[in-house]
Amino acid sequence: MDKSMNVREVIKDNFNNKRHRGLEKFIPKIFLLAASLSVVTTVGIVCTLLFDAFKFFSRVPLREIFSTKLAPLSANPSFGILPLINATMITSLIAMCVAIPIGLTAALYLSEFASDGLRRILKPIMELLAGIPTIVYGFFAYSFVTPILMKLIPGLEAKNALSPGIVMGIMIIPMVASLSEDAMNSVPNAMREGAFALGSTKLEVAFKVVIPAAFSGIMASFVLGISRAVGETMIVAIASGSSKIFTFDITRSMQTMTAYIVEFTSGDAGSGTLGYYSLYAVGLILFVFTLLMNLLAQYITRKYREEY
Amino acid sequence: MISQNTNKDEAKRIIYSVNNLNLWYGKDQALKNLNFTIEENDVTAIIGPSGCGKSTFIKTLNRMIEIIPNVKTSGEIIYNDRNIFDSAFGVEELRTRVGMVFQKPNPFPKSIFENVVYGPKIHGIRNKKKLMEIAEVSLRNSALWDEVKDRLNSNAYGLSGGQQQRLCIARALAMEPEVLLMDEPTSALDPIATAKIEELIMELKKDYTIVIVTHSMQQAARISDKTAFFLMGELIELDKTKTIFTTPRDKRTEDYITGRFG
């Protein structure tokens, strides 16, 4: 009892405690396991994709793959992937045309013009938009936005690229706005003060100092937004339909890569058929696409990061 | 001798005349009934313990204090015959005439050149040759030209702390201001960089009126003509620096400069 009251003795005992030292060694191994789990999963997915996509690429000539004729279920099937890539790019482009200007201006307002109290209310509400399940957005595009657009644009098909493109943009706004706002917010106030002290107006501070200083973060938010649009599935599957035509006409139905996968995993393609393996090929292309986008975002962040 | 000095002082033009200035942060009063004059080509040092309102005061002179929400002022600050709180006196215009240098160097994440010409550029000077000329003159006047003339296009953050601070001075000088406000400009710098800035201030006072907040009483004694002692938002004493440091009128000033409190 006496011994346990002595500080130095207790500390010494604690150092010699085997159980304590065992935990020190054992617990980090659990952490390692948890950390490697996601890496292993990713590698596993890539391997599966590569393996089955290879079967597809070895059976279908390249010239056919890079053609505009996609007819996987016809008697004489053709697997041109360009209609899918085209549709993905068009819907993503429409989405970014909506998300970038609105997201950036919202971020500017929140970061540079809104009072602290207003920002504390507005930002969480805006981020709530990001929590809406995408199926709801899809439904919203199909049953609300499309009918309105049909009134404005005669000849718009019931399933078209425009409506899901716009709604995807709306879905991505909070992401672009929130990430850009974080980037602008991390620009030190000292820099704004420096600009104000030279007689800058608020607008000048925002555009000549804050945006250039936060440039890398803003660009990264754009790229991540694009990557999100490319990978988005439910909205386009519902509202853009499944016609496999190669067209730049945004009033018509077109099928994106993700929507193609949805259609074919819902049971049309029997295991082992070419159509089945084409899913893996499309999946692989999609994966490579988003991977490149994410790498690009990282590269931009590193290359243009301002050190202050 | 003394009367001669006084005569010379009286001939100087008054740049700032502060009358009954009060300032509140929300409900807390930070400046209490200040009366103050600042004369042309003087270096006026403001000393006092932390939280005495010296930074608040200097930031009021170019209305930078208004960036902080819930700041209220009363009284007037006459700058060259005009009250700076008048709505007709644009705050941006005031700040182009009254430059400011901050506690920590805060260059923009741009090139050295772009930093110096930022002010002239936003106020409408586009001519490349003119901007280059402004950059050179300003950098020469801030004693930085020789160190950076070969790398004007490299990022300002590659400079040392002292160089960055002189760059910030150059940036302020590029606007051809009349007054330079310096808020503890050397507190983040090492002694050698500090000495350089002090040397520069002695040089700049020929052309500019300078107000400097400092924590270092030695600095105030070395470089200033007038010294003001602030305590808890009040101006206790404002006089020639020599007088303040040798024969202060107020007991509190004496206690502070002799190190008995603060």
Coordinates of C-alpha atoms in Angstrom, one line a residue:
Chain A
M1 CA 0.0 0.0 0.0
D2 CA 2.8 2.3 0.9
K3 CA 4.6 1.4 -2.3
S4 CA 1.7 2.3 -4.5
M5 CA 1.7 5.8 -3.1
N6 CA 5.2 6.5 -4.2
V7 CA 5.1 8.3 -7.5
R8 CA 8.4 7.0 -8.9
E9 CA 7.6 3.4 -7.8
V10 CA 4.2 3.5 -9.6
I11 CA 5.7 4.9 -12.8
K12 CA 8.4 2.2 -12.7
D13 CA 5.8 -0.5 -12.2
N14 CA 3.8 0.9 -15.0
F15 CA 6.7 0.7 -17.4
N16 CA 7.3 -3.0 -16.4
N17 CA 3.7 -3.9 -16.8
K18 CA 3.7 -6.6 -19.5
R19 CA 0.0 -6.3 -20.3
H20 CA 0.4 -2.6 -21.0
R21 CA 3.3 -3.2 -23.3
G22 CA 1.5 -6.0 -25.1
L23 CA -1.4 -3.7 -25.9
E24 CA 1.0 -1.1 -27.2
K25 CA 2.2 -3.6 -29.8
F26 CA -1.0 -5.4 -30.5
I27 CA -3.5 -2.6 -31.0
P28 CA -1.7 -0.8 -33.8
K29 CA -1.9 -4.1 -35.7
I30 CA -5.7 -3.9 -35.6
F31 CA -5.4 -0.4 -36.9
L32 CA -3.3 -1.6 -39.7
L33 CA -5.8 -4.3 -40.5
A34 CA -8.6 -1.8 -40.7
A35 CA -6.5 0.5 -42.9
S36 CA -5.5 -2.3 -45.3
L37 CA -9.1 -3.5 -45.7
S38 CA -10.1 -0.7 -48.0
V39 CA -6.9 -1.1 -50.0
V40 CA -7.4 -4.8 -50.4
T41 CA -11.0 -4.2 -51.4
T42 CA -9.9 -1.7 -54.1
V43 CA -7.3 -4.0 -55.4
G44 CA -9.8 -6.8 -55.5
I45 CA -12.3 -4.8 -57.4
V46 CA -9.7 -3.7 -59.9
C47 CA -8.6 -7.3 -60.4
T48 CA -12.1 -8.5 -61.0
L49 CA -12.7 -5.7 -63.4
L50 CA -9.5 -6.3 -65.3
F51 CA -10.0 -10.0 -65.5
D52 CA -13.5 -10.0 -66.9
A53 CA -12.9 -6.9 -69.0
F54 CA -10.0 -8.7 -70.6
K55 CA -12.3 -11.4 -71.7
F56 CA -14.4 -8.8 -73.4
F57 CA -11.6 -7.0 -75.1
S58 CA -10.0 -10.2 -76.3
R59 CA -13.3 -11.2 -78.1
V60 CA -14.4 -7.9 -79.6
P61 CA -12.2 -6.2 -82.1
L62 CA -11.0 -2.7 -81.1
R63 CA -12.5 -1.2 -84.2
E64 CA -15.9 -2.3 -83.0
I65 CA -15.4 -1.1 -79.5
F66 CA -14.5 2.4 -80.7
S67 CA -17.5 2.6 -83.0
T68 CA -20.8 4.5 -82.5
K69 CA -23.0 1.4 -83.0
L70 CA -24.2 -0.1 -79.7
A71 CA -26.6 -3.0 -80.0
P72 CA -25.7 -5.6 -77.4
L73 CA -29.0 -7.5 -77.6
S74 CA -29.6 -7.7 -81.3
A75 CA -29.2 -10.9 -83.3
N76 CA -26.0 -9.5 -84.7
P77 CA -24.6 -7.7 -81.6
S78 CA -22.3 -4.7 -81.8
F79 CA -20.4 -3.2 -78.9
G80 CA -19.5 0.3 -79.8
I81 CA -18.8 2.2 -76.6
L82 CA -18.7 5.7 -78.0
P83 CA -22.5 6.4 -77.5
L84 CA -22.1 5.6 -73.7
I85 CA -19.0 7.8 -73.3
N86 CA -20.7 10.5 -75.4
A87 CA -23.8 10.5 -73.2
T88 CA -21.7 10.5 -70.0
M89 CA -19.7 13.5 -71.2
I90 CA -22.8 15.4 -72.3
T91 CA -24.7 14.9 -69.1
S92 CA -21.6 15.7 -67.0
L93 CA -21.0 18.8 -69.1
I94 CA -24.5 20.0 -68.5
A95 CA -24.2 19.3 -64.8
M96 CA -21.0 21.3 -64.5
C97 CA -22.5 24.2 -66.5
V98 CA -25.0 24.4 -63.7
A99 CA -22.8 23.4 -60.7
I100 CA -19.7 25.5 -61.3
P101 CA -21.2 29.0 -61.7
I102 CA -23.8 28.5 -59.0
G103 CA -21.5 26.6 -56.6
L104 CA -18.7 29.2 -57.0
T105 CA -20.9 32.2 -56.5
A106 CA -22.6 30.6 -53.5
A107 CA -19.1 29.9 -52.0
L108 CA -18.0 33.4 -52.6
Y109 CA -21.1 34.8 -51.0
L110 CA -20.8 32.5 -47.9
S111 CA -17.1 33.1 -47.5
E112 CA -16.7 36.8 -48.3
F113 CA -20.1 38.5 -47.9
A114 CA -22.4 36.6 -45.6
S115 CA -22.2 37.5 -41.9
D116 CA -21.0 34.8 -39.5
G117 CA -24.5 34.2 -38.2
L118 CA -25.9 33.8 -41.7
R119 CA -23.1 31.5 -42.8
R120 CA -23.7 29.3 -39.8
I121 CA -27.3 28.9 -40.9
L122 CA -26.9 28.7 -44.7
K123 CA -23.9 26.3 -45.0
P124 CA -25.5 23.4 -43.1
I125 CA -28.7 23.8 -45.1
M126 CA -26.8 23.8 -48.3
E127 CA -24.9 20.7 -47.3
L128 CA -28.2 19.0 -46.5
L129 CA -28.8 19.0 -50.3
A130 CA -25.9 16.6 -50.6
G131 CA -27.6 14.2 -48.2
I132 CA -30.7 13.7 -50.4
P133 CA -30.6 10.2 -52.0
T134 CA -29.9 10.4 -55.7
I135 CA -32.9 8.3 -56.5
V136 CA -35.0 11.2 -55.2
Y137 CA -33.1 13.5 -57.5
G138 CA -33.8 11.1 -60.4
F139 CA -37.5 11.1 -59.6
F140 CA -37.4 14.9 -59.3
A141 CA -35.7 15.2 -62.8
Y142 CA -38.2 12.8 -64.4
S143 CA -41.5 13.9 -62.9
F144 CA -40.8 17.6 -62.2
V145 CA -38.0 19.1 -64.3
T146 CA -38.7 17.3 -67.5
P147 CA -42.4 18.3 -67.7
I148 CA -41.4 22.0 -67.2
L149 CA -38.7 21.7 -69.8
M150 CA -41.1 20.1 -72.2
K151 CA -43.3 23.1 -72.0
L152 CA -40.3 25.4 -72.8
I153 CA -38.7 23.3 -75.4
P154 CA -41.1 21.7 -77.9
G155 CA -39.9 18.4 -79.2
L156 CA -38.1 17.4 -76.0
E157 CA -38.4 13.7 -75.4
A158 CA -39.8 12.4 -72.2
K159 CA -36.4 10.9 -71.5
N160 CA -33.6 13.2 -72.4
A161 CA -30.1 14.3 -71.5
L162 CA -30.9 17.9 -70.5
S163 CA -33.1 17.3 -67.5
P164 CA -30.9 14.8 -65.6
G165 CA -27.9 16.9 -66.5
I166 CA -29.4 20.0 -64.8
V167 CA -30.6 18.0 -61.8
M168 CA -27.1 16.4 -61.4
G169 CA -25.8 19.9 -61.5
I170 CA -28.1 20.9 -58.7
M171 CA -27.0 17.8 -56.8
I172 CA -23.3 18.8 -57.2
I173 CA -23.8 22.5 -56.3
P174 CA -23.3 21.8 -52.5
M175 CA -20.2 19.8 -53.1
V176 CA -18.6 22.5 -55.3
A177 CA -19.8 25.3 -53.0
S178 CA -18.8 23.6 -49.8
L179 CA -15.3 22.6 -51.0
S180 CA -14.7 26.0 -52.6
E181 CA -15.9 27.7 -49.5
D182 CA -13.5 25.7 -47.4
A183 CA -10.7 26.7 -49.7
M184 CA -11.6 30.4 -49.6
N185 CA -12.1 30.3 -45.8
S186 CA -8.6 28.9 -45.3
V187 CA -7.1 32.0 -47.0
P188 CA -5.7 33.9 -44.0
N189 CA -7.5 37.0 -42.9
A190 CA -4.2 38.8 -42.9
M191 CA -4.2 38.6 -46.7
R192 CA -7.6 40.3 -46.9
E193 CA -6.5 42.9 -44.5
G194 CA -3.5 43.6 -46.6
A195 CA -5.7 44.1 -49.6
F196 CA -8.2 46.3 -47.7
A197 CA -5.4 48.5 -46.4
L198 CA -4.4 49.2 -50.0
G199 CA -7.9 50.6 -50.7
S200 CA -9.5 47.5 -52.2
T201 CA -13.2 47.1 -52.2
K202 CA -14.8 43.9 -51.1
L203 CA -15.2 42.7 -54.7
E204 CA -11.6 43.4 -55.5
V205 CA -10.5 41.5 -52.4
A206 CA -12.7 38.5 -53.4
F207 CA -11.6 38.4 -57.0
K208 CA -8.0 39.6 -56.9
V209 CA -6.9 38.1 -53.7
V210 CA -9.1 35.4 -52.3
I211 CA -9.9 33.5 -55.5
P212 CA -6.3 33.4 -56.7
A213 CA -5.1 32.3 -53.3
A214 CA -7.8 29.6 -53.1
F215 CA -7.4 28.6 -56.7
S216 CA -6.1 25.1 -56.2
G217 CA -8.9 24.2 -53.8
I218 CA -11.5 25.7 -56.1
M219 CA -10.2 23.7 -59.1
A220 CA -10.1 20.6 -57.1
S221 CA -13.7 21.0 -56.1
F222 CA -14.6 21.3 -59.8
V223 CA -12.7 18.2 -60.7
L224 CA -14.3 16.2 -57.9
G225 CA -17.6 17.5 -59.0
I226 CA -17.0 16.2 -62.6
S227 CA -15.9 12.9 -61.2
R228 CA -19.1 12.8 -59.2
A229 CA -21.2 13.6 -62.3
V230 CA -19.4 10.9 -64.4
G231 CA -20.1 8.3 -61.7
E232 CA -23.7 9.4 -61.0
T233 CA -26.1 6.6 -61.8
M234 CA -29.7 6.8 -60.6
I235 CA -30.6 10.3 -62.0
V236 CA -29.5 9.4 -65.5
A237 CA -30.9 5.9 -65.4
I238 CA -34.3 7.2 -64.5
A239 CA -34.5 10.5 -66.5
S240 CA -32.3 9.9 -69.5
G241 CA -33.5 6.5 -70.6
S242 CA -31.7 3.8 -72.4
S243 CA -31.5 4.6 -76.1
K244 CA -28.1 3.7 -77.4
I245 CA -27.8 6.3 -80.1
F246 CA -24.8 8.5 -80.7
T247 CA -26.0 12.0 -80.7
F248 CA -25.2 15.5 -79.5
D249 CA -28.9 16.5 -79.3
I250 CA -29.5 17.0 -75.6
T251 CA -33.3 16.9 -76.1
R252 CA -33.1 13.2 -76.9
S253 CA -32.7 10.1 -74.7
M254 CA -29.2 8.7 -74.4
Q255 CA -27.6 6.1 -72.2
T256 CA -24.6 6.8 -70.0
M257 CA -22.1 4.3 -69.0
T258 CA -23.6 4.0 -65.5
A259 CA -27.1 3.6 -66.9
Y260 CA -25.9 0.9 -69.2
I261 CA -24.6 -1.1 -66.3
V262 CA -27.9 -0.6 -64.4
E263 CA -29.9 -1.9 -67.4
F264 CA -27.8 -5.0 -67.9
T265 CA -27.3 -6.0 -64.3
S266 CA -31.1 -5.9 -64.0
G267 CA -31.2 -9.3 -65.7
D268 CA -30.9 -8.9 -69.4
A269 CA -27.4 -10.3 -69.8
G270 CA -26.8 -14.0 -69.1
S271 CA -23.6 -14.8 -67.3
G272 CA -20.8 -15.7 -69.7
T273 CA -22.3 -13.9 -72.7
L274 CA -20.5 -11.0 -74.4
G275 CA -23.1 -8.6 -73.1
Y276 CA -22.2 -9.7 -69.6
Y277 CA -18.5 -9.2 -70.1
S278 CA -19.2 -5.8 -71.7
L279 CA -20.4 -4.7 -68.2
Y280 CA -16.9 -5.2 -66.8
A281 CA -15.4 -3.3 -69.7
V282 CA -17.7 -0.4 -69.2
G283 CA -17.1 -0.6 -65.4
L284 CA -13.3 -0.6 -66.0
I285 CA -13.5 2.5 -68.3
L286 CA -15.6 4.3 -65.7
F287 CA -13.2 3.4 -63.0
V288 CA -10.2 4.6 -65.0
F289 CA -12.1 7.8 -65.7
T290 CA -12.9 8.7 -62.1
L291 CA -9.5 7.6 -61.0
L292 CA -7.9 10.0 -63.5
M293 CA -10.2 12.7 -62.3
N294 CA -9.2 12.2 -58.7
L295 CA -5.5 12.1 -59.6
L296 CA -6.0 15.3 -61.5
A297 CA -7.6 16.9 -58.5
Q298 CA -4.7 15.8 -56.3
Y299 CA -2.2 17.1 -58.9
I300 CA -3.9 20.5 -59.1
T301 CA -4.0 20.8 -55.3
R302 CA -0.3 20.1 -55.1
K303 CA 0.9 22.0 -58.0
Y304 CA -1.1 25.2 -57.4
R305 CA -1.2 25.2 -53.7
E306 CA -0.2 28.5 -52.3
E307 CA 2.0 28.5 -49.4
Y308 CA 1.1 31.1 -46.8
Chain B
M1 CA 17.2 76.3 -27.3
I2 CA 13.9 74.9 -26.1
S3 CA 11.9 77.8 -27.5
Q4 CA 13.6 77.4 -30.8
N5 CA 12.5 73.8 -31.0
T6 CA 8.9 74.7 -30.1
N7 CA 8.9 77.3 -32.9
K8 CA 10.1 74.8 -35.4
D9 CA 7.4 72.3 -34.3
E10 CA 4.6 74.9 -34.6
A11 CA 5.5 75.4 -38.2
K12 CA 4.8 71.8 -39.0
R13 CA 1.5 71.0 -40.6
I14 CA -1.0 68.9 -38.7
I15 CA -1.9 65.8 -40.6
Y16 CA -4.3 64.2 -38.1
S17 CA -6.3 65.8 -35.4
V18 CA -8.3 63.4 -33.3
N19 CA -11.1 64.9 -31.3
N20 CA -13.0 63.2 -28.5
L21 CA -12.6 59.8 -30.1
N22 CA -14.5 56.9 -28.4
L23 CA -14.6 53.4 -29.7
W24 CA -16.6 50.3 -28.6
Y25 CA -16.4 46.7 -29.4
G26 CA -20.0 45.8 -28.8
K27 CA -20.4 47.0 -25.2
D28 CA -16.7 47.1 -24.3
Q29 CA -15.2 50.5 -24.6
A30 CA -11.7 50.2 -26.1
L31 CA -10.8 53.9 -26.6
K32 CA -11.9 56.6 -24.2
N33 CA -12.1 60.2 -25.2
L34 CA -8.9 60.5 -27.1
N35 CA -7.5 63.8 -28.2
F36 CA -4.4 63.6 -30.4
T37 CA -2.5 65.4 -33.1
I38 CA -0.1 64.0 -35.5
E39 CA 2.3 66.3 -37.4
E40 CA 3.8 66.1 -40.8
N41 CA 7.0 64.0 -41.2
D42 CA 7.0 63.0 -37.6
V43 CA 7.5 59.5 -36.4
T44 CA 4.9 59.1 -33.7
A45 CA 5.4 56.0 -31.5
I46 CA 2.5 54.5 -29.5
I47 CA 3.5 52.5 -26.5
G48 CA 1.5 50.8 -23.7
P49 CA 0.8 47.4 -22.2
S50 CA -1.1 44.7 -24.2
G51 CA -4.8 45.5 -24.5
C52 CA -4.4 49.2 -23.9
G53 CA -5.9 50.1 -27.3
K54 CA -2.9 51.1 -29.3
S55 CA -3.5 48.7 -32.2
T56 CA -7.2 49.7 -32.1
F57 CA -6.2 53.3 -32.3
I58 CA -3.8 53.0 -35.2
K59 CA -6.4 50.9 -37.1
T60 CA -9.0 53.6 -36.6
L61 CA -6.7 56.1 -38.4
N62 CA -7.4 54.3 -41.8
R63 CA -10.7 52.8 -40.6
M64 CA -9.4 49.3 -40.9
I65 CA -11.0 48.7 -37.5
E66 CA -14.4 48.6 -39.3
I67 CA -13.6 45.2 -40.7
I68 CA -14.4 43.9 -37.2
P69 CA -18.1 43.5 -36.7
N70 CA -19.9 45.5 -34.1
V71 CA -17.5 48.3 -33.8
K72 CA -18.9 51.7 -32.9
T73 CA -17.2 55.1 -32.8
S74 CA -18.0 58.6 -31.7
G75 CA -16.0 61.8 -32.1
E76 CA -14.0 62.8 -35.1
I77 CA -10.7 62.3 -36.8
I78 CA -9.8 65.2 -39.0
Y79 CA -7.3 64.1 -41.7
N80 CA -6.2 67.1 -43.7
D81 CA -9.3 69.2 -42.9
R82 CA -11.7 66.4 -43.5
N83 CA -13.4 64.1 -41.0
I84 CA -12.6 60.5 -42.1
F85 CA -16.0 59.3 -40.7
D86 CA -17.8 61.6 -43.1
S87 CA -19.9 59.5 -45.5
A88 CA -18.5 61.6 -48.3
F89 CA -15.0 60.5 -47.5
G90 CA -14.7 57.1 -49.2
V91 CA -12.9 54.6 -47.0
E92 CA -11.0 53.2 -50.0
E93 CA -9.7 56.7 -50.9
L94 CA -8.6 57.2 -47.3
R95 CA -6.7 53.9 -47.4
T96 CA -4.9 54.8 -50.6
R97 CA -3.5 57.9 -48.8
V98 CA -2.8 56.2 -45.5
G99 CA -0.8 53.0 -46.0
M100 CA -0.5 50.3 -43.4
V101 CA 2.0 47.7 -42.5
F102 CA 1.0 44.8 -40.2
Q103 CA 2.4 42.9 -37.3
K104 CA 3.1 39.8 -39.4
P105 CA 4.3 40.3 -43.0
N106 CA 1.3 39.5 -45.2
P107 CA 2.3 39.5 -48.8
F108 CA -0.1 38.1 -51.4
P109 CA 0.7 34.6 -52.8
K110 CA 1.8 36.3 -56.0
S111 CA 5.2 37.3 -57.5
I112 CA 7.2 40.0 -55.8
F113 CA 6.4 42.3 -58.7
E114 CA 2.7 41.6 -58.5
N115 CA 2.7 42.3 -54.8
V116 CA 4.2 45.8 -55.2
V117 CA 2.0 46.8 -58.1
Y118 CA -1.2 45.3 -56.6
G119 CA -2.5 48.7 -55.3
P120 CA -1.7 50.8 -58.4
K121 CA -3.2 48.1 -60.6
I122 CA -6.5 47.9 -58.9
H123 CA -6.8 51.6 -58.9
G124 CA -6.5 51.7 -62.7
I125 CA -2.8 51.9 -63.7
R126 CA -2.4 49.4 -66.6
N127 CA 0.7 50.6 -68.4
K128 CA 3.4 47.9 -68.1
K129 CA 6.2 50.4 -68.2
K130 CA 4.7 52.6 -65.6
L131 CA 4.0 49.6 -63.3
M132 CA 7.6 48.5 -63.7
E133 CA 8.8 52.0 -62.8
I134 CA 6.5 52.1 -59.7
A135 CA 7.8 48.7 -58.7
E136 CA 11.4 49.8 -58.9
V137 CA 11.0 53.1 -57.1
S138 CA 8.9 51.5 -54.3
L139 CA 11.4 48.6 -53.9
R140 CA 14.3 51.1 -53.8
N141 CA 12.5 53.2 -51.2
S142 CA 11.9 50.2 -49.1
A143 CA 15.6 49.2 -49.4
L144 CA 14.7 45.9 -51.0
W145 CA 15.6 46.5 -54.7
D146 CA 19.1 45.2 -54.7
E147 CA 18.1 41.9 -53.0
V148 CA 15.2 41.1 -55.3
K149 CA 15.8 42.9 -58.6
D150 CA 16.9 39.6 -60.3
R151 CA 13.9 37.6 -59.2
L152 CA 10.9 40.0 -59.4
N153 CA 8.8 37.2 -60.9
S154 CA 9.4 34.7 -58.2
N155 CA 6.9 34.1 -55.4
A156 CA 7.0 36.5 -52.5
Y157 CA 6.9 33.7 -50.0
G158 CA 10.4 32.7 -51.0
L159 CA 11.6 35.8 -49.2
S160 CA 12.8 35.9 -45.6
G161 CA 10.5 37.4 -43.0
G162 CA 12.4 40.7 -42.9
Q163 CA 12.3 40.9 -46.7
Q164 CA 8.6 40.1 -46.7
Q165 CA 8.0 42.9 -44.3
R166 CA 10.0 45.4 -46.5
L167 CA 8.0 44.1 -49.5
C168 CA 4.8 45.0 -47.6
I169 CA 6.3 48.4 -47.0
A170 CA 7.1 48.7 -50.7
R171 CA 3.5 47.6 -51.5
A172 CA 2.2 50.5 -49.3
L173 CA 4.7 53.0 -50.8
A174 CA 3.6 52.1 -54.3
M175 CA 0.3 54.0 -53.7
E176 CA 2.4 57.2 -53.0
P177 CA 0.6 57.6 -49.6
E178 CA 1.1 60.5 -47.2
V179 CA 1.0 58.6 -44.0
L180 CA 2.3 55.1 -43.1
L181 CA 0.7 53.3 -40.2
M182 CA 2.8 50.5 -38.8
D183 CA 1.3 48.1 -36.3
E184 CA 4.2 46.4 -34.5
P185 CA 6.1 45.9 -37.8
T186 CA 9.1 44.2 -36.2
S187 CA 7.5 42.0 -33.6
A188 CA 7.8 38.9 -35.8
L189 CA 11.3 39.7 -37.0
D190 CA 14.8 38.9 -35.7
P191 CA 17.1 41.7 -34.4
I192 CA 19.0 42.1 -37.7
A193 CA 15.8 42.4 -39.8
T194 CA 14.4 44.7 -37.1
A195 CA 17.5 47.0 -37.4
K196 CA 17.0 47.1 -41.1
I197 CA 13.3 48.1 -40.8
E198 CA 14.2 50.8 -38.2
E199 CA 16.9 52.2 -40.5
L200 CA 14.3 52.3 -43.2
I201 CA 11.8 54.1 -41.0
M202 CA 14.4 56.8 -40.3
E203 CA 14.9 57.1 -44.1
L204 CA 11.2 57.2 -44.9
K205 CA 10.3 59.9 -42.3
K206 CA 11.8 62.5 -44.7
D207 CA 8.9 61.9 -47.1
Y208 CA 6.2 60.3 -45.0
T209 CA 4.4 60.8 -41.7
I210 CA 4.7 57.7 -39.7
V211 CA 2.7 56.3 -36.8
I212 CA 4.1 53.2 -35.3
V213 CA 2.8 50.9 -32.6
T214 CA 5.5 49.1 -30.7
H215 CA 6.0 46.9 -27.8
S216 CA 9.6 47.8 -27.5
M217 CA 10.3 51.0 -25.6
Q218 CA 13.9 51.0 -26.9
Q219 CA 12.5 51.0 -30.4
A220 CA 10.2 53.9 -29.6
A221 CA 13.2 55.8 -28.1
R222 CA 15.4 55.0 -31.0
I223 CA 13.2 56.0 -33.9
S224 CA 10.4 58.3 -32.9
D225 CA 10.0 62.0 -32.5
K226 CA 6.9 61.9 -30.5
T227 CA 5.7 59.1 -28.1
A228 CA 2.2 58.5 -26.9
F229 CA 1.6 56.3 -23.9
F230 CA -1.8 54.5 -23.8
L231 CA -3.3 52.8 -20.8
M232 CA -6.6 51.0 -20.7
G233 CA -8.0 52.9 -23.7
E234 CA -6.9 56.3 -22.6
L235 CA -4.1 58.5 -23.8
I236 CA -2.1 59.2 -20.7
E237 CA 0.7 61.3 -22.2
L238 CA 1.8 62.5 -25.6
D239 CA 5.0 64.4 -25.9
K240 CA 8.4 64.5 -27.5
T241 CA 10.0 61.1 -27.2
K242 CA 12.9 62.6 -25.3
T243 CA 10.6 64.2 -22.7
I244 CA 8.6 61.0 -22.3
F245 CA 11.7 58.9 -21.6
T246 CA 13.5 61.4 -19.4
T247 CA 10.9 63.6 -17.6
P248 CA 7.4 62.2 -18.0
R249 CA 4.7 64.3 -16.4
D250 CA 2.5 61.4 -15.4
K251 CA 3.4 58.9 -12.7
R252 CA 1.9 56.0 -14.7
T253 CA 4.1 56.8 -17.7
E254 CA 7.1 56.8 -15.5
D255 CA 6.1 53.5 -13.9
Y256 CA 5.7 51.9 -17.3
I257 CA 8.9 53.1 -19.0
T258 CA 10.9 52.2 -15.9
G259 CA 9.4 48.7 -16.0
R260 CA 7.5 48.9 -12.8
F261 CA 4.4 47.4 -14.5
G262 CA 3.1 46.4 -17.9

